[in-house]
């Protein structure tokens, strides 16, 4: 078995390779001025190849995945496992208007056609029960970062209130709260546009409390900023955020910091300066279970 790594995700891939005690080899990638990608893989490959790369900012990466998998198979790989802690295009799971592409199903099928196994972490699945309904593979494996986040929070805070900013976050905030015996609340959020959300909290006295907002992803940062502003206005002493997938697009981080977040902690699912909760052990265990 061998882990193939792309340069921007080398640290995470190396941690996975170390946890699995297997070799890592880099994929050489060149982007031409016109946006096309050139890939070069090691000349000989073992039968089982793990491609470790999150699929945030996905459009180039999906093409590169296709080039990588097809080349790996030509070079002798018989089994390809994609370890992509962040999976793209999982949110668009219905056509909201006639004619819209249901990206979750289309990209899911593409990944299933390319790979033999797909391992990911807390994918954004809300209208389907299992990852296999999006990626039709026997080994479409959805892990959760909640244990890792819970363990991390215990090292940082003796006690805090955990807040899920919307109904969808309840599954994660509840799992973490139960694991580490912190109290939790779930807010109601309405998204009015890409960068506009409204939020209402259940009745609770935040005065003097340390609060950690738990969310599966931060994209524009508007959800975190709105929750932070309301918590501080409600008297919270300090507001932190613990995020599984730190996408932080555009001005997201600056917007959240301006809102008064004390500190943001994220997993290393996506390369980001806030990534301090490592997923290598979780991912390695999942790989070990399928080989
Ligand atoms: C929504 O369902 C997700 O769990 C996140 O709350 C959302 O994607 C965050 O987006 P943004 O950072 O753009 O507010």
Coordinates of C-alpha atoms and ligand atoms in Angstrom, one line a residue:
X1 CA 0.0 0.0 0.0
X2 CA 1.2 3.5 -0.8
X3 CA -0.2 7.0 -0.1
X4 CA -0.1 9.4 -3.0
X5 CA 0.0 13.1 -1.9
X6 CA -0.5 16.4 -3.6
X7 CA 1.7 19.2 -2.4
X8 CA -0.9 21.4 -0.8
X9 CA -2.1 18.5 1.3
X10 CA 1.3 16.9 2.0
X11 CA 1.3 17.3 5.8
X12 CA -2.1 15.6 6.2
X13 CA -1.2 12.8 3.8
X14 CA 2.1 12.3 5.6
X15 CA 0.4 12.1 8.9
X16 CA -1.9 9.4 7.4
X17 CA 1.0 7.5 5.9
X18 CA 2.8 7.6 9.2
X19 CA -0.3 6.4 11.1
X20 CA -0.6 3.6 8.6
X21 CA 3.1 2.9 8.6
X22 CA 3.2 3.0 4.8
X23 CA 5.3 4.9 2.3
X24 CA 4.2 8.2 0.8
X25 CA 5.0 9.5 -2.6
X26 CA 4.2 12.9 -4.1
X27 CA 2.2 13.5 -7.2
X28 CA 4.0 16.1 -9.3
X29 CA 1.4 18.7 -10.4
X30 CA 1.9 21.6 -12.9
X31 CA -0.8 24.0 -13.8
X32 CA -0.4 25.5 -17.3
X33 CA -1.2 29.1 -17.8
X34 CA -4.5 28.2 -19.5
X35 CA -5.6 26.3 -16.3
X36 CA -5.0 22.8 -17.5
X37 CA -3.2 20.4 -15.1
X38 CA -0.2 18.1 -15.8
X39 CA 0.3 15.2 -13.3
X40 CA 3.2 12.8 -13.0
X41 CA 2.9 9.8 -10.7
X42 CA 5.7 7.5 -9.4
X43 CA 6.5 5.1 -12.2
X44 CA 5.6 1.9 -10.4
X45 CA 2.7 1.6 -8.0
X46 CA 1.6 -1.2 -5.6
X47 CA -1.8 -2.8 -6.0
X48 CA -3.4 -0.6 -3.4
X49 CA -3.0 3.1 -3.7
X50 CA -4.5 5.7 -1.3
X51 CA -5.0 9.2 -2.7
X52 CA -5.2 11.5 0.2
X53 CA -6.6 14.9 -0.7
X54 CA -9.6 17.0 0.5
X55 CA -11.8 18.2 -2.3
X56 CA -12.4 21.8 -1.2
X57 CA -12.1 24.4 -4.0
X58 CA -13.0 21.3 -6.0
X59 CA -13.2 22.0 -9.7
X60 CA -9.6 21.6 -10.6
X61 CA -9.1 18.9 -8.0
X62 CA -11.9 16.8 -9.5
X63 CA -10.2 16.8 -12.9
X64 CA -6.9 16.1 -11.2
X65 CA -8.4 13.2 -9.3
X66 CA -9.7 11.8 -12.6
X67 CA -6.2 12.1 -14.2
X68 CA -4.6 10.7 -11.1
X69 CA -6.8 7.6 -10.8
X70 CA -6.7 6.7 -14.5
X71 CA -2.9 7.1 -14.5
X72 CA -2.5 5.1 -11.3
X73 CA -4.5 2.2 -12.8
X74 CA -2.3 2.3 -15.9
X75 CA 0.7 2.1 -13.7
X76 CA -0.5 -1.0 -11.9
X77 CA -2.9 0.0 -9.1
X78 CA -5.8 -2.4 -8.8
X79 CA -7.5 -0.7 -5.8
X80 CA -7.8 3.0 -5.3
X81 CA -9.0 4.4 -2.0
X82 CA -9.8 8.1 -1.9
X83 CA -9.3 9.6 1.5
X84 CA -11.0 13.0 1.2
X85 CA -11.8 14.4 4.6
X86 CA -13.8 17.2 3.0
X87 CA -16.0 16.1 0.1
X88 CA -17.3 18.6 -2.3
X89 CA -20.7 19.1 -3.9
X90 CA -22.6 17.2 -1.1
X91 CA -24.9 20.1 -0.3
X92 CA -26.9 20.3 -3.5
X93 CA -29.0 17.2 -3.0
X94 CA -32.2 18.3 -4.7
X95 CA -33.1 20.5 -7.7
X96 CA -34.5 23.6 -6.0
X97 CA -35.7 24.8 -9.4
X98 CA -36.5 22.9 -12.5
X99 CA -33.3 22.3 -14.5
X100 CA -30.9 22.5 -11.6
X101 CA -28.1 19.9 -11.5
X102 CA -28.3 17.7 -8.4
X103 CA -24.6 17.9 -7.9
X104 CA -24.5 15.5 -4.9
X105 CA -25.7 12.6 -7.1
X106 CA -23.6 13.5 -10.2
X107 CA -20.3 14.0 -8.4
X108 CA -21.1 11.0 -6.1
X109 CA -21.5 8.8 -9.2
X110 CA -18.3 10.2 -10.7
X111 CA -16.3 9.3 -7.5
X112 CA -17.9 5.9 -7.4
X113 CA -16.9 5.3 -11.0
X114 CA -13.3 6.4 -10.3
X115 CA -12.5 4.9 -6.9
X116 CA -12.9 1.6 -5.1
X117 CA -13.4 3.1 -1.7
X118 CA -14.1 6.7 -0.5
X119 CA -13.5 7.7 3.0
X120 CA -14.6 11.1 4.3
X121 CA -15.5 13.0 7.4
X122 CA -18.9 14.5 8.4
X123 CA -20.2 15.1 4.8
X124 CA -23.1 17.5 4.5
X125 CA -25.8 14.9 4.0
X126 CA -29.2 16.0 5.1
X127 CA -31.9 14.5 3.0
X128 CA -30.2 11.1 2.7
X129 CA -29.3 8.5 5.4
X130 CA -26.0 7.1 4.1
X131 CA -23.1 8.3 2.0
X132 CA -23.6 5.3 -0.2
X133 CA -26.8 6.9 -1.4
X134 CA -24.7 9.7 -2.9
X135 CA -21.6 7.6 -3.7
X136 CA -22.8 4.2 -4.8
X137 CA -19.9 2.1 -3.4
X138 CA -19.8 -0.7 -0.8
X139 CA -17.1 1.2 0.9
X140 CA -18.5 4.8 0.9
X141 CA -17.4 5.5 4.5
X142 CA -18.5 8.5 6.4
X143 CA -16.6 9.2 9.6
X144 CA -17.2 11.8 12.2
X145 CA -14.8 14.2 13.8
X146 CA -17.0 14.7 16.9
X147 CA -14.8 12.5 19.2
X148 CA -11.6 14.3 18.1
X149 CA -13.2 17.7 18.6
X150 CA -14.6 16.7 22.0
X151 CA -11.2 15.4 23.2
X152 CA -9.6 18.6 22.0
X153 CA -12.2 20.9 23.7
X154 CA -11.5 19.0 27.0
X155 CA -7.9 20.0 26.8
X156 CA -8.8 23.7 26.3
X157 CA -11.8 24.4 28.5
X158 CA -12.9 23.0 31.9
X159 CA -16.5 23.8 31.1
X160 CA -18.4 25.6 28.3
X161 CA -21.8 25.8 26.7
X162 CA -21.8 24.3 23.2
X163 CA -24.0 26.0 20.6
X164 CA -25.1 24.6 17.3
X165 CA -26.1 27.5 15.1
X166 CA -28.8 25.7 13.2
X167 CA -30.9 22.5 13.2
X168 CA -28.4 20.7 11.0
X169 CA -25.6 21.1 13.5
X170 CA -27.6 19.4 16.2
X171 CA -26.1 16.0 15.3
X172 CA -22.6 17.2 15.9
X173 CA -23.1 19.5 18.9
X174 CA -25.1 16.9 20.7
X175 CA -22.5 14.1 20.0
X176 CA -19.7 16.3 21.3
X177 CA -21.7 17.5 24.3
X178 CA -22.6 14.0 25.4
X179 CA -19.1 12.8 25.0
X180 CA -17.5 15.5 27.2
X181 CA -20.5 16.2 29.4
X182 CA -21.0 19.9 28.5
X183 CA -24.4 21.4 28.1
X184 CA -25.6 22.3 24.6
X185 CA -28.1 24.4 22.8
X186 CA -29.3 24.6 19.2
X187 CA -30.3 27.9 17.5
X188 CA -32.6 28.4 14.6
X189 CA -31.1 29.9 11.6
X190 CA -32.6 31.2 8.4
X191 CA -30.3 31.8 5.4
X192 CA -31.5 34.7 3.3
X193 CA -28.6 34.7 0.9
X194 CA -25.0 33.5 0.6
X195 CA -23.8 36.2 3.0
X196 CA -27.0 36.8 5.0
X197 CA -28.4 34.8 7.9
X198 CA -30.8 35.4 10.7
X199 CA -30.6 33.5 14.0
X200 CA -32.7 33.0 17.1
X201 CA -31.5 31.3 20.3
X202 CA -33.6 29.2 22.7
X203 CA -34.1 30.9 26.1
X204 CA -30.8 30.7 27.9
X205 CA -28.8 33.0 30.2
X206 CA -25.3 33.3 28.5
X207 CA -24.1 35.9 31.1
X208 CA -20.5 35.2 32.0
X209 CA -20.4 31.9 30.1
X210 CA -17.8 30.5 27.8
X211 CA -19.5 29.3 24.6
X212 CA -18.2 27.2 21.8
X213 CA -20.0 27.4 18.5
X214 CA -19.9 24.0 16.8
X215 CA -20.4 23.7 13.1
X216 CA -19.5 21.3 10.4
X217 CA -18.2 24.0 8.1
X218 CA -17.4 27.7 7.9
X219 CA -17.8 29.0 4.4
X220 CA -18.6 32.7 4.2
X221 CA -18.3 32.9 8.0
X222 CA -21.7 34.6 8.3
X223 CA -23.2 31.9 10.5
X224 CA -20.3 32.1 13.0
X225 CA -20.3 35.9 12.9
X226 CA -24.0 36.1 13.5
X227 CA -23.9 33.6 16.4
X228 CA -20.9 35.4 18.0
X229 CA -22.5 38.8 17.8
X230 CA -25.7 37.5 19.5
X231 CA -23.8 35.6 22.1
X232 CA -21.6 38.6 23.1
X233 CA -24.7 40.8 23.1
X234 CA -26.3 38.3 25.5
X235 CA -23.4 38.6 27.9
X236 CA -21.2 35.6 27.0
X237 CA -17.7 36.0 28.5
X238 CA -15.9 34.4 25.6
X239 CA -16.9 32.9 22.3
X240 CA -14.9 30.2 20.6
X241 CA -15.6 28.2 17.4
X242 CA -14.8 24.6 16.7
X243 CA -15.2 23.7 13.0
X244 CA -14.8 20.5 11.2
X245 CA -14.2 21.9 7.7
X246 CA -12.6 25.3 7.7
X247 CA -13.3 26.4 4.2
X248 CA -13.2 30.2 5.1
X249 CA -13.9 31.7 1.7
X250 CA -13.0 35.3 0.9
X251 CA -13.3 37.6 3.9
X252 CA -14.8 35.0 6.2
X253 CA -12.1 34.9 8.8
X254 CA -11.8 38.6 9.1
X255 CA -15.6 38.9 9.4
X256 CA -15.7 36.3 12.2
X257 CA -12.8 37.9 14.1
X258 CA -14.5 41.3 13.8
X259 CA -17.6 39.8 15.3
X260 CA -15.5 39.1 18.4
X261 CA -14.6 35.4 18.3
X262 CA -11.9 34.7 20.8
X263 CA -10.4 31.7 19.0
X264 CA -11.2 29.4 16.2
X265 CA -10.2 25.7 16.3
X266 CA -10.6 23.5 13.2
X267 CA -9.7 20.0 12.1
X268 CA -7.0 19.5 9.5
X269 CA -9.6 18.3 7.0
X270 CA -8.8 21.5 5.0
X271 CA -5.5 23.3 5.0
X272 CA -6.0 26.4 7.2
X273 CA -4.1 28.2 9.9
X274 CA -6.8 27.3 12.5
X275 CA -6.4 23.6 11.8
X276 CA -5.1 22.1 15.1
X277 CA -7.3 19.0 15.5
X278 CA -5.7 16.2 13.6
X279 CA -7.8 13.5 11.9
X280 CA -5.0 11.1 11.0
X281 CA -5.8 8.4 13.6
X282 CA -9.5 8.4 12.7
X283 CA -8.7 8.1 9.0
X284 CA -6.0 5.5 9.4
X285 CA -8.4 3.3 11.5
X286 CA -11.0 3.5 8.8
X287 CA -8.4 2.4 6.1
X288 CA -7.2 -0.4 8.3
X289 CA -10.8 -1.7 8.7
X290 CA -11.3 -2.0 4.9
X291 CA -8.1 -3.7 3.9
Ligands
LIG1 C1 -25.1 24.9 7.1 O1 -26.0 24.1 7.0 C2 -23.8 24.5 7.6 O2 -23.8 23.6 8.6 C3 -23.0 25.7 8.0 O3 -23.6 26.4 9.0 C4 -22.9 26.7 6.8 O4 -22.5 26.0 5.7 C5 -21.9 27.8 7.2 O5 -21.9 28.7 6.1 P1 -21.4 30.1 6.2 O6 -20.1 30.1 6.9 O7 -21.4 30.6 4.8 O8 -22.4 30.9 7.0

